[in-house]
Amino acid sequence: MYGAGDVRVVDVADPSIQLPSDALVRVVRACVCGSDLHPFHSMPTVSEGVPMGHEFVGVVEEVGADVSTLAPGDVVIAPFAWSDGTCAFCREGLQTSCLHGGFWGAGGIGGAQAEAVRVPFADGTLVKAPVSEDSDLLPSLLTLSDVYSTGHHAALKGGVTAGSTVAVVGDGAVGLLAVLSARRLGAERIVLMGRHKERTDLGREFGATDVVAERGEAGIAAVRELTGGHGSPIVLEAVGHMPAYEQAVGIVRPGGVISRVGVPQYEEAPIGFTSLFGPNVTLTGGPAPARAYMETLLPAILDGTVEPGRVFDSTVSLEETPEGYRTMDERTALKVLVRP
Amino acid sequence: MYGAGDVRVVDVADPSIQLPSDALVRVVRACVCGSDLHPFHSMPTVSEGVPMGHEFVGVVEEVGADVSTLAPGDVVIAPFAWSDGTCAFCREGLQTSCLHGGFWGAGGIGGAQAEAVRVPFADGTLVKAPVSEDSDLLPSLLTLSDVYSTGHHAALKGGVTAGSTVAVVGDGAVGLLAVLSARRLGAERIVLMGRHKERTDLGREFGATDVVAERGEAGIAAVRELTGGHGSPIVLEAVGHMPAYEQAVGIVRPGGVISRVGVPQYEEAPIGFTSLFGPNVTLTGGPAPARAYMETLLPAILDGTVEPGRVFDSTVSLEETPEGYRTMDERTALKVLVRP
């Protein structure tokens, strides 16, 4: 990406093993993320492009001398943050705060919208998937990189358990998979706020019991009416823009929880007496430690219990990736799979 | 209070029973709260004074026809919010969000810095204390109205349990009682941030294992060093001013919790990627449902296990109340008891 709206497919030097803990992975499936649209809208123009993409399933081509859990030929899933797997935070399952980790497309590490990627701390970062590289499960496995793990993080941090009432703000891939995750954790009532019928229809299939298409005050009133008048005890915010945060504050029940997983496009926001403090509302969430959830979430994908890969409604080749950004930005595509 | 710095003792009409659920309570002990200092600093001038005080222990003088749990002569403790005791939120223990409740000194209800108060929903609001009106325990019982209950709320919402590491921002009465509460819930390491030696000394007696007098970057560095380099997993913010919030954000460990009980003197604050979201920090807290905690906290006061009343280091008569505000504002008094 060279600036807002400016995504190009360019030739770069082939990645190669640089450290003994690296693996070289050929990308089999990547995709465009809702969070990629944030720089697509606002990134200042730069002369050296920024490598994009942070979700991929691939095949290990080569491993460094210290890599012990992976071998060439393994099909692997990469979380959206790489991590050493051994520091205090990794051991606690908060790999996004890894003391030695980082994100794709920065600090000399490539992006996933590419033919191949050098993976730092391969043992800590990658999870092996017991499938072939032409498996029909690849789209669902790819959602573990980010959107499904992120939806699960939202639900988990929100405290969803059997019988919970939950409201989900946003009908993008993360919002829909927050619905699926809330359902999986036993939520009984799931109100999905979204305006795109084909998306909210998928949300209903994932477990939403109610859909609210209105926004602002009307949306707040509708959710409150559906949740006993006082709001939803758990709100999962899967957008990241200020109006979504305001919506979350508007529909949360006193004493309830707002769990944010949409990357905030703001730094300051209302949290004082009239918003969070007075009604004792808890604000939680953050970047999902996808790596921590993969082993937990994998089995139900492998046995077909859940199909989070249904969020992909469009596939492009690597060369067509800029077109993938455009269709997602125009909301003609929900989530675009990139097939190098 | 008639404006910033302008507290007067004036004659008003005697309160009387107005509704069958009311009780009329003669105030035996009241006090000045750290949160009273917020309007003392900034309240615009008004021609009709605002009744002040929201903490009191008193004796029931008269009850309305519907009051069934109290009788004249009972010594009672009032929480800083009155509540019906029967609505959905009261039943859940979140009496500060009572659907029919409110705060002292507003809407025709008097303040506690007075000779007597009309108490709405007396059965829901008041808790009977098995002591006489000249008991030495009155100061400790009075802390249940607000500061001890609020410290307990901070610790509880922060998730303090056996073995916890906790940092407390603020050495006012609430901060010190947050220390006592954290200790009571089993915290092993309690770092108290405060600059007033006689207060932090009391904090040490209440259970603080370390005291950090520095503020700002130096204070952040000191707390991080004391807590393994990455910050405290639990931070209790007991001030309410923006620098205290910033301090809390600076010293909280990734994946940790900031529990706020100081009434925020701001509405907007940083909560985006670089403050709360990126490190997955949870923000919780709010006005303590003191009413919900009184029965739990009462026994250890009655049997002398804890002495939260030690936060009172000064006593004034009702006529001297304005002087009480001044000494607390000048930090020559930690907390001022008012004895009508």
PDB file of C-alpha atoms in Angstrom, chain B residues 142-311:
ATOM      1  CA  LEU B 142     -19.464   5.540  58.977  1.00  0.00           C
ATOM      2  CA  THR B 143     -16.831   4.477  56.420  1.00  0.00           C
ATOM      3  CA  LEU B 144     -19.332   1.913  55.150  1.00  0.00           C
ATOM      4  CA  SER B 145     -21.389   4.840  53.812  1.00  0.00           C
ATOM      5  CA  ASP B 146     -18.782   5.430  51.164  1.00  0.00           C
ATOM      6  CA  VAL B 147     -15.016   5.268  51.529  1.00  0.00           C
ATOM      7  CA  TYR B 148     -14.612   1.701  52.813  1.00  0.00           C
ATOM      8  CA  SER B 149     -17.356   0.352  50.549  1.00  0.00           C
ATOM      9  CA  THR B 150     -15.755   2.237  47.669  1.00  0.00           C
ATOM     10  CA  GLY B 151     -12.307   0.827  48.416  1.00  0.00           C
ATOM     11  CA  HIS B 152     -13.857  -2.631  48.590  1.00  0.00           C
ATOM     12  CA  HIS B 153     -15.632  -2.045  45.268  1.00  0.00           C
ATOM     13  CA  ALA B 154     -12.331  -1.065  43.663  1.00  0.00           C
ATOM     14  CA  ALA B 155     -10.642  -4.234  44.865  1.00  0.00           C
ATOM     15  CA  LEU B 156     -13.578  -6.471  44.009  1.00  0.00           C
ATOM     16  CA  LYS B 157     -14.030  -5.098  40.477  1.00  0.00           C
ATOM     17  CA  GLY B 158     -10.283  -5.251  39.997  1.00  0.00           C
ATOM     18  CA  GLY B 159     -10.471  -8.968  40.659  1.00  0.00           C
ATOM     19  CA  VAL B 160      -8.201  -9.034  43.704  1.00  0.00           C
ATOM     20  CA  THR B 161      -7.841 -12.533  45.110  1.00  0.00           C
ATOM     21  CA  ALA B 162      -5.340 -14.472  47.209  1.00  0.00           C
ATOM     22  CA  GLY B 163      -1.809 -13.742  46.058  1.00  0.00           C
ATOM     23  CA  SER B 164      -2.680 -10.766  43.818  1.00  0.00           C
ATOM     24  CA  THR B 165      -0.256  -7.984  43.002  1.00  0.00           C
ATOM     25  CA  VAL B 166      -2.053  -4.637  43.213  1.00  0.00           C
ATOM     26  CA  ALA B 167      -1.109  -0.999  42.750  1.00  0.00           C
ATOM     27  CA  VAL B 168      -3.257   1.709  44.331  1.00  0.00           C
ATOM     28  CA  VAL B 169      -3.201   5.243  42.910  1.00  0.00           C
ATOM     29  CA  GLY B 170      -4.027   7.823  45.575  1.00  0.00           C
ATOM     30  CA  ASP B 171      -3.476   8.110  49.331  1.00  0.00           C
ATOM     31  CA  GLY B 172      -6.816   9.669  50.237  1.00  0.00           C
ATOM     32  CA  ALA B 173      -9.291   7.784  52.415  1.00  0.00           C
ATOM     33  CA  VAL B 174     -10.553   5.716  49.475  1.00  0.00           C
ATOM     34  CA  GLY B 175      -7.040   4.794  48.337  1.00  0.00           C
ATOM     35  CA  LEU B 176      -6.057   3.738  51.857  1.00  0.00           C
ATOM     36  CA  LEU B 177      -9.228   1.686  52.244  1.00  0.00           C
ATOM     37  CA  ALA B 178      -8.643   0.158  48.817  1.00  0.00           C
ATOM     38  CA  VAL B 179      -5.330  -1.015  50.285  1.00  0.00           C
ATOM     39  CA  LEU B 180      -7.119  -2.429  53.343  1.00  0.00           C
ATOM     40  CA  SER B 181      -9.701  -4.102  51.078  1.00  0.00           C
ATOM     41  CA  ALA B 182      -7.094  -5.596  48.754  1.00  0.00           C
ATOM     42  CA  ARG B 183      -5.267  -6.991  51.780  1.00  0.00           C
ATOM     43  CA  ARG B 184      -8.500  -8.392  53.165  1.00  0.00           C
ATOM     44  CA  LEU B 185      -9.141 -10.156  49.830  1.00  0.00           C
ATOM     45  CA  GLY B 186      -5.709 -11.752  50.028  1.00  0.00           C
ATOM     46  CA  ALA B 187      -3.449  -9.514  47.926  1.00  0.00           C
ATOM     47  CA  GLU B 188       0.201 -10.329  48.573  1.00  0.00           C
ATOM     48  CA  ARG B 189       1.903  -7.316  47.039  1.00  0.00           C
ATOM     49  CA  ILE B 190       0.276  -3.899  47.399  1.00  0.00           C
ATOM     50  CA  VAL B 191       2.072  -0.854  46.008  1.00  0.00           C
ATOM     51  CA  LEU B 192       0.576   2.412  47.242  1.00  0.00           C
ATOM     52  CA  MET B 193       1.229   5.564  45.231  1.00  0.00           C
ATOM     53  CA  GLY B 194       1.054   8.646  47.447  1.00  0.00           C
ATOM     54  CA  ARG B 195       3.145  11.570  48.605  1.00  0.00           C
ATOM     55  CA  HIS B 196       1.878  12.241  52.129  1.00  0.00           C
ATOM     56  CA  LYS B 197       3.976  10.269  54.553  1.00  0.00           C
ATOM     57  CA  GLU B 198       1.501  10.190  57.419  1.00  0.00           C
ATOM     58  CA  ARG B 199      -1.109   8.832  54.982  1.00  0.00           C
ATOM     59  CA  THR B 200       1.130   6.267  53.348  1.00  0.00           C
ATOM     60  CA  ASP B 201       2.264   5.199  56.837  1.00  0.00           C
ATOM     61  CA  LEU B 202      -1.365   4.415  57.613  1.00  0.00           C
ATOM     62  CA  GLY B 203      -1.502   2.691  54.216  1.00  0.00           C
ATOM     63  CA  ARG B 204       1.369   0.462  55.324  1.00  0.00           C
ATOM     64  CA  GLU B 205      -0.539  -0.377  58.491  1.00  0.00           C
ATOM     65  CA  PHE B 206      -3.556  -1.226  56.323  1.00  0.00           C
ATOM     66  CA  GLY B 207      -1.426  -3.619  54.272  1.00  0.00           C
ATOM     67  CA  ALA B 208       0.628  -1.744  51.664  1.00  0.00           C
ATOM     68  CA  THR B 209       3.915  -3.580  51.099  1.00  0.00           C
ATOM     69  CA  ASP B 210       5.519  -0.744  49.122  1.00  0.00           C
ATOM     70  CA  VAL B 211       5.034   2.975  48.794  1.00  0.00           C
ATOM     71  CA  VAL B 212       5.902   5.026  45.704  1.00  0.00           C
ATOM     72  CA  ALA B 213       5.983   8.768  46.344  1.00  0.00           C
ATOM     73  CA  GLU B 214       7.069   9.737  42.813  1.00  0.00           C
ATOM     74  CA  ARG B 215       4.537  10.781  40.211  1.00  0.00           C
ATOM     75  CA  GLY B 216       4.493  10.879  36.424  1.00  0.00           C
ATOM     76  CA  GLU B 217       7.197   9.008  34.514  1.00  0.00           C
ATOM     77  CA  ALA B 218       9.307   8.483  37.650  1.00  0.00           C
ATOM     78  CA  GLY B 219       6.320   7.016  39.475  1.00  0.00           C
ATOM     79  CA  ILE B 220       5.524   4.748  36.534  1.00  0.00           C
ATOM     80  CA  ALA B 221       9.135   3.524  36.397  1.00  0.00           C
ATOM     81  CA  ALA B 222       9.180   2.880  40.151  1.00  0.00           C
ATOM     82  CA  VAL B 223       5.966   0.826  40.104  1.00  0.00           C
ATOM     83  CA  ARG B 224       7.132  -1.148  37.066  1.00  0.00           C
ATOM     84  CA  GLU B 225      10.396  -1.953  38.786  1.00  0.00           C
ATOM     85  CA  LEU B 226       8.529  -3.172  41.876  1.00  0.00           C
ATOM     86  CA  THR B 227       6.215  -5.361  39.784  1.00  0.00           C
ATOM     87  CA  GLY B 228       8.590  -7.364  37.632  1.00  0.00           C
ATOM     88  CA  GLY B 229       9.147  -4.765  34.932  1.00  0.00           C
ATOM     89  CA  HIS B 230       5.842  -4.975  33.109  1.00  0.00           C
ATOM     90  CA  GLY B 231       3.498  -3.222  35.516  1.00  0.00           C
ATOM     91  CA  SER B 232       0.827  -4.280  37.982  1.00  0.00           C
ATOM     92  CA  PRO B 233      -1.857  -6.741  36.850  1.00  0.00           C
ATOM     93  CA  ILE B 234      -4.383  -4.846  38.967  1.00  0.00           C
ATOM     94  CA  VAL B 235      -4.489  -1.066  39.403  1.00  0.00           C
ATOM     95  CA  LEU B 236      -7.014   0.625  41.697  1.00  0.00           C
ATOM     96  CA  GLU B 237      -7.520   4.307  40.788  1.00  0.00           C
ATOM     97  CA  ALA B 238      -8.862   6.218  43.789  1.00  0.00           C
ATOM     98  CA  VAL B 239      -8.538   9.861  42.771  1.00  0.00           C
ATOM     99  CA  GLY B 240     -10.593  10.770  39.689  1.00  0.00           C
ATOM    100  CA  HIS B 241      -8.330  13.400  38.147  1.00  0.00           C
ATOM    101  CA  MET B 242      -6.825  12.857  34.693  1.00  0.00           C
ATOM    102  CA  PRO B 243      -3.216  12.550  35.941  1.00  0.00           C
ATOM    103  CA  ALA B 244      -4.322   9.651  38.150  1.00  0.00           C
ATOM    104  CA  TYR B 245      -5.922   7.942  35.145  1.00  0.00           C
ATOM    105  CA  GLU B 246      -2.767   8.478  33.119  1.00  0.00           C
ATOM    106  CA  GLN B 247      -0.740   7.072  35.995  1.00  0.00           C
ATOM    107  CA  ALA B 248      -2.997   4.011  36.067  1.00  0.00           C
ATOM    108  CA  VAL B 249      -2.569   3.478  32.312  1.00  0.00           C
ATOM    109  CA  GLY B 250       1.182   3.853  32.745  1.00  0.00           C
ATOM    110  CA  ILE B 251       1.554   1.243  35.472  1.00  0.00           C
ATOM    111  CA  VAL B 252      -0.928  -1.423  34.389  1.00  0.00           C
ATOM    112  CA  ARG B 253       0.470  -4.659  33.020  1.00  0.00           C
ATOM    113  CA  PRO B 254      -0.638  -5.833  29.551  1.00  0.00           C
ATOM    114  CA  GLY B 255      -3.736  -7.958  30.023  1.00  0.00           C
ATOM    115  CA  GLY B 256      -4.374  -6.257  33.364  1.00  0.00           C
ATOM    116  CA  VAL B 257      -7.262  -4.339  34.925  1.00  0.00           C
ATOM    117  CA  ILE B 258      -7.701  -0.706  35.915  1.00  0.00           C
ATOM    118  CA  SER B 259     -10.505  -0.402  38.459  1.00  0.00           C
ATOM    119  CA  ARG B 260     -11.621   3.204  38.901  1.00  0.00           C
ATOM    120  CA  VAL B 261     -13.512   4.464  41.912  1.00  0.00           C
ATOM    121  CA  GLY B 262     -12.375   8.069  42.038  1.00  0.00           C
ATOM    122  CA  VAL B 263     -15.209  10.096  40.498  1.00  0.00           C
ATOM    123  CA  PRO B 264     -13.811  11.064  37.052  1.00  0.00           C
ATOM    124  CA  GLN B 265     -13.308  14.801  36.650  1.00  0.00           C
ATOM    125  CA  TYR B 266     -13.124  14.251  32.880  1.00  0.00           C
ATOM    126  CA  GLU B 267     -15.447  12.722  30.320  1.00  0.00           C
ATOM    127  CA  GLU B 268     -13.032  11.975  27.467  1.00  0.00           C
ATOM    128  CA  ALA B 269      -9.802  10.079  28.050  1.00  0.00           C
ATOM    129  CA  PRO B 270      -7.343   7.959  26.077  1.00  0.00           C
ATOM    130  CA  ILE B 271      -8.614   4.411  25.513  1.00  0.00           C
ATOM    131  CA  GLY B 272      -7.299   3.654  22.008  1.00  0.00           C
ATOM    132  CA  PHE B 273      -4.570   1.412  20.668  1.00  0.00           C
ATOM    133  CA  THR B 274      -1.694   2.977  22.568  1.00  0.00           C
ATOM    134  CA  SER B 275      -3.438   3.169  25.955  1.00  0.00           C
ATOM    135  CA  LEU B 276      -5.944   0.389  26.689  1.00  0.00           C
ATOM    136  CA  PHE B 277      -6.694  -1.496  23.479  1.00  0.00           C
ATOM    137  CA  GLY B 278      -3.238  -2.555  22.290  1.00  0.00           C
ATOM    138  CA  PRO B 279      -2.211  -4.135  25.610  1.00  0.00           C
ATOM    139  CA  ASN B 280      -5.676  -5.649  26.207  1.00  0.00           C
ATOM    140  CA  VAL B 281      -6.227  -3.663  29.392  1.00  0.00           C
ATOM    141  CA  THR B 282      -9.654  -3.838  31.014  1.00  0.00           C
ATOM    142  CA  LEU B 283     -11.189  -0.690  32.496  1.00  0.00           C
ATOM    143  CA  THR B 284     -13.809  -1.214  35.164  1.00  0.00           C
ATOM    144  CA  GLY B 285     -15.292   0.380  38.260  1.00  0.00           C
ATOM    145  CA  GLY B 286     -17.806   3.069  39.041  1.00  0.00           C
ATOM    146  CA  PRO B 287     -19.793   4.303  42.038  1.00  0.00           C
ATOM    147  CA  ALA B 288     -19.747   1.563  44.671  1.00  0.00           C
ATOM    148  CA  PRO B 289     -23.060  -0.072  45.498  1.00  0.00           C
ATOM    149  CA  ALA B 290     -22.210   0.517  49.161  1.00  0.00           C
ATOM    150  CA  ARG B 291     -25.578  -0.880  50.223  1.00  0.00           C
ATOM    151  CA  ALA B 292     -24.636  -4.243  48.705  1.00  0.00           C
ATOM    152  CA  TYR B 293     -21.436  -4.523  50.700  1.00  0.00           C
ATOM    153  CA  MET B 294     -22.501  -3.305  54.133  1.00  0.00           C
ATOM    154  CA  GLU B 295     -23.704  -6.619  55.522  1.00  0.00           C
ATOM    155  CA  THR B 296     -20.532  -8.326  54.245  1.00  0.00           C
ATOM    156  CA  LEU B 297     -18.154  -5.750  55.680  1.00  0.00           C
ATOM    157  CA  LEU B 298     -19.964  -5.108  58.968  1.00  0.00           C
ATOM    158  CA  PRO B 299     -18.878  -8.164  61.039  1.00  0.00           C
ATOM    159  CA  ALA B 300     -15.126  -7.477  60.796  1.00  0.00           C
ATOM    160  CA  ILE B 301     -15.754  -3.926  61.994  1.00  0.00           C
ATOM    161  CA  LEU B 302     -17.932  -5.084  64.883  1.00  0.00           C
ATOM    162  CA  ASP B 303     -15.361  -7.616  66.058  1.00  0.00           C
ATOM    163  CA  GLY B 304     -12.458  -5.210  65.640  1.00  0.00           C
ATOM    164  CA  THR B 305     -10.641  -7.141  62.904  1.00  0.00           C
ATOM    165  CA  VAL B 306     -10.477  -4.017  60.748  1.00  0.00           C
ATOM    166  CA  GLU B 307     -10.526  -0.363  61.751  1.00  0.00           C
ATOM    167  CA  PRO B 308     -11.307   1.612  58.610  1.00  0.00           C
ATOM    168  CA  GLY B 309     -12.371   4.523  60.847  1.00  0.00           C
ATOM    169  CA  ARG B 310      -8.680   5.280  61.333  1.00  0.00           C
ATOM    170  CA  VAL B 311      -8.889   7.403  58.192  1.00  0.00           C
TER     171      VAL B 311
END
